[in-house]
Short mmCIF file of C-alpha atoms and ligand atoms in Angstrom, two decimals:
data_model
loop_
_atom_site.label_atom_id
_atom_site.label_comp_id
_atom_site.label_asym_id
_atom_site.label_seq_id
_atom_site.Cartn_x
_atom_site.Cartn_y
_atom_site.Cartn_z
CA UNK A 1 47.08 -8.29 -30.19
CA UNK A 2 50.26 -10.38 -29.59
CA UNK A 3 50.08 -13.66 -27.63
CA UNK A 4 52.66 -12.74 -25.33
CA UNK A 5 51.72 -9.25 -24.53
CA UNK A 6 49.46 -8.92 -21.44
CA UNK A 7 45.72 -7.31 -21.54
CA UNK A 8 44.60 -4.19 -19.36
CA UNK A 9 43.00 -5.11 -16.84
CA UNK A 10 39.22 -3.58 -18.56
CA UNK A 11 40.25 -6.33 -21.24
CA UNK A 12 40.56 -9.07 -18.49
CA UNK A 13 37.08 -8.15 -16.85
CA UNK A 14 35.35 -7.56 -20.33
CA UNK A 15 36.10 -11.58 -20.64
CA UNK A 16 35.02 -12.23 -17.33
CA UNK A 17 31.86 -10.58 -17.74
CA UNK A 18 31.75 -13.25 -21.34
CA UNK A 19 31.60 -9.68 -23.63
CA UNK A 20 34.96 -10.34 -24.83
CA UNK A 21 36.25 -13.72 -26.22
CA UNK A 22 38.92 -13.26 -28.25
CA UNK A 23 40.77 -16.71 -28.41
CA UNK A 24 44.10 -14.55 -28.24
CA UNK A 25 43.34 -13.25 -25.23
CA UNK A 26 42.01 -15.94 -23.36
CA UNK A 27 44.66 -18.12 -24.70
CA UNK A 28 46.99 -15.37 -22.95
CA UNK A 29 44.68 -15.44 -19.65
CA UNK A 30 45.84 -19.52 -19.47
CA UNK A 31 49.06 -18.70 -19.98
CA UNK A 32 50.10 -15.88 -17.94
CA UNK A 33 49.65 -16.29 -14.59
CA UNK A 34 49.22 -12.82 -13.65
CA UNK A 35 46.51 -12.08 -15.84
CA UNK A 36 44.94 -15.53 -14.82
CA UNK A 37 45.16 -14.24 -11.11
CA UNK A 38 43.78 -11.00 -11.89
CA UNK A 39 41.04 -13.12 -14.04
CA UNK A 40 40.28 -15.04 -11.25
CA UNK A 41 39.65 -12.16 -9.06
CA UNK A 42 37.24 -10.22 -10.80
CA UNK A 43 35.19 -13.39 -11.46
CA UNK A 44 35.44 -13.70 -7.35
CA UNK A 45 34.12 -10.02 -7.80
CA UNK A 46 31.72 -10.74 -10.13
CA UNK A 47 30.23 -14.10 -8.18
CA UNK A 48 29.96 -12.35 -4.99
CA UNK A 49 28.15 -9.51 -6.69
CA UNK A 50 26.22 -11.78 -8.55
CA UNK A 51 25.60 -13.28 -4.97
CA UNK A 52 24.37 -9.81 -3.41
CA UNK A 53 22.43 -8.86 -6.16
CA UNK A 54 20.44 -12.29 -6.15
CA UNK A 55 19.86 -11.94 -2.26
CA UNK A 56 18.38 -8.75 -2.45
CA UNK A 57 16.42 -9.08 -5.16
CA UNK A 58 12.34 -8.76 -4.65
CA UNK A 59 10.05 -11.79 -4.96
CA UNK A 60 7.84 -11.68 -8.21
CA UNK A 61 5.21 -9.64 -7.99
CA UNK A 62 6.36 -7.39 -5.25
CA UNK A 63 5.33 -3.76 -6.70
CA UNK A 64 2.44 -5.10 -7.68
CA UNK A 65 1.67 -6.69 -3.97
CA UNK A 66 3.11 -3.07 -2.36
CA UNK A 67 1.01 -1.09 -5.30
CA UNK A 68 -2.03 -2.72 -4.92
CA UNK A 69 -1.52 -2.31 -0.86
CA UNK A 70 -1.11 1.47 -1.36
CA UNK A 71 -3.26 2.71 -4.61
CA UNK A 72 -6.77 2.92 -2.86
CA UNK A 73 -9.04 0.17 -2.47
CA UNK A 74 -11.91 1.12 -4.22
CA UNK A 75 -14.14 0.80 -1.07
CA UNK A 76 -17.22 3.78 -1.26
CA UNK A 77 -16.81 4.93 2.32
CA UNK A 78 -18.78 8.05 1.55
CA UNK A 79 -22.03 5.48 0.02
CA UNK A 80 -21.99 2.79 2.37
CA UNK A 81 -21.83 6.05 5.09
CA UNK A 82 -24.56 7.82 2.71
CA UNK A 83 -26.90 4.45 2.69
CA UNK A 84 -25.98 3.77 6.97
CA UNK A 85 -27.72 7.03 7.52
CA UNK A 86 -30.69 6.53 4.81
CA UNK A 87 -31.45 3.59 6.86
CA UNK A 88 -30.66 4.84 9.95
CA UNK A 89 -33.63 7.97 8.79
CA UNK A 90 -36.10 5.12 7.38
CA UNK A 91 -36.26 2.90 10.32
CA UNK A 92 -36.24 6.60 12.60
CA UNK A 93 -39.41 7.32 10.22
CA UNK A 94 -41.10 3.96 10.97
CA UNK A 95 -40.58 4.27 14.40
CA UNK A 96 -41.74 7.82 14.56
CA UNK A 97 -42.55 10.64 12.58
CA UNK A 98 -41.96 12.50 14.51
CA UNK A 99 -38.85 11.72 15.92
CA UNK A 100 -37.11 12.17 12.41
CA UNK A 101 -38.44 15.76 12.57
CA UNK A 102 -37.30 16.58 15.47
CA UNK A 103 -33.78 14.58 14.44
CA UNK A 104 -33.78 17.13 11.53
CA UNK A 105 -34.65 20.40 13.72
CA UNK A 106 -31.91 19.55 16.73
CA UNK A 107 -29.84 16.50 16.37
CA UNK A 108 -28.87 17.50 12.62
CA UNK A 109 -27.98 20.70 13.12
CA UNK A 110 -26.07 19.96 15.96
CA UNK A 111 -24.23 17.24 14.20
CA UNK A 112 -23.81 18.00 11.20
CA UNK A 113 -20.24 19.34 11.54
CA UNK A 114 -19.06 16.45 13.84
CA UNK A 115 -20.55 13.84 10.64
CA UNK A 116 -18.89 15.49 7.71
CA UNK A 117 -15.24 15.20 9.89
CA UNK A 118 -16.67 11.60 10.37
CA UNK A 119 -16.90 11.28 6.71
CA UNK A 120 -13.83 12.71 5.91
CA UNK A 121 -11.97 10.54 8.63
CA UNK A 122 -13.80 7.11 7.57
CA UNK A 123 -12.92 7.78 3.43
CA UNK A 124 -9.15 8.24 4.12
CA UNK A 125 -9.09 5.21 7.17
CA UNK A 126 -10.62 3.12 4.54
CA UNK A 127 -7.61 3.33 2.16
CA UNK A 128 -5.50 1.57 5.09
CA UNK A 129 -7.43 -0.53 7.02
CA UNK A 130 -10.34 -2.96 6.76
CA UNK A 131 -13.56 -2.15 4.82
CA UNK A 132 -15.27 -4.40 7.50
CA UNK A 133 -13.97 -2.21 9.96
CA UNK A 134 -15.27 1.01 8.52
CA UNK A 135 -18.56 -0.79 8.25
CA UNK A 136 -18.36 -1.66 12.11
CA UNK A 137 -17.50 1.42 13.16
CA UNK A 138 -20.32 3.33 10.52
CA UNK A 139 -22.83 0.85 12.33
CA UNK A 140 -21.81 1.17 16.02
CA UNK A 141 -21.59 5.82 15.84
CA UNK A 142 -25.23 5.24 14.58
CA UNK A 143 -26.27 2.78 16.75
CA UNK A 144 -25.18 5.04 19.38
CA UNK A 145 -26.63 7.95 17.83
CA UNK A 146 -29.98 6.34 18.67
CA UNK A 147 -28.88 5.75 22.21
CA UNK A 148 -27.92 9.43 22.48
CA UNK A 149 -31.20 10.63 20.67
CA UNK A 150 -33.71 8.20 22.44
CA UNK A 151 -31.84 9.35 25.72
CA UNK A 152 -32.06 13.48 24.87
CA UNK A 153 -36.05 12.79 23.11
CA UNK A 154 -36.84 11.04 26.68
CA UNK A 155 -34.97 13.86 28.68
CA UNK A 156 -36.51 17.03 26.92
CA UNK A 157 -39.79 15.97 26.24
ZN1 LIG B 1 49.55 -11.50 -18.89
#
């Protein structure tokens, strides 16, 4: 390429960008000032895009922060539910016999429909929020499950 004669303007950005550096051409880009003007503004370009770009970019470790927040936690809701209620039956058992059997004959039944939803509900709430929180809540439906069933067992007989 001749000294004199003036790059396209692909040629001009390619140096910009620091892929081409032919002494020739950059010589020419000193030179010339409408090839340094048109140099000059696609490195304005290239700043303020570089500028942009460097704003928006993520902090380090952001997918793995927003990842980690959305792959499940591995929290058992289904076995800390599962042991709630094997304690809730044991301590029913040491209380009474009797009431367990009769737990078994009418409040099961009756429930049992209403606790699998429970479940369900409590294994997909425990991907979002708080284990704690499924714990509290787990506790409190079977502390008031004995409420309720002390209340009916006093009421019917
Ligand atoms: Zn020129």
């Amino acid at each position: 390429m001749n000294k004199s004669q003036c790059p396209d303007a692909l040629t001009i950005q390619a140096v910009a960008d620091g892929e081409e550096n032919d002494l020739i051409i950059t010589e020419h880009l000193q030179d010339c000032s409408k090839c340094r003007e048109t140099y000059l503004d696609v490195q304005r370009i290239i700043s303020v895009a570089e500028g942009l770009s460097s704003d928006a970019r993520l902090p380090i470790g952001f997918y793995k922060v927003l990842s980690g927040r959305i792959e499940s936690k591995p929290f058992p809701a289904f076995l800390v539910a599962a042991i709630i209620s094997a304690l809730a039956f044991i301590s029913v058992y040491l209380l009474n016999p009797t009431y367990l059997e009769w737990w078994f004959s009418v409040g099961m039944t009756r429930q049992f429909g209403f606790y699998i939803d429970m479940f369900f509900d409590l294994f997909f709430l425990s991907r979002s929020i708080n284990p704690l929180w499924v714990i509290t809540v787990m506790t409190a439906m079977v502390v008031l499950e004995f409420l309720i069933l002390s209340k009916l067992k006093t009421v019917e007989g």
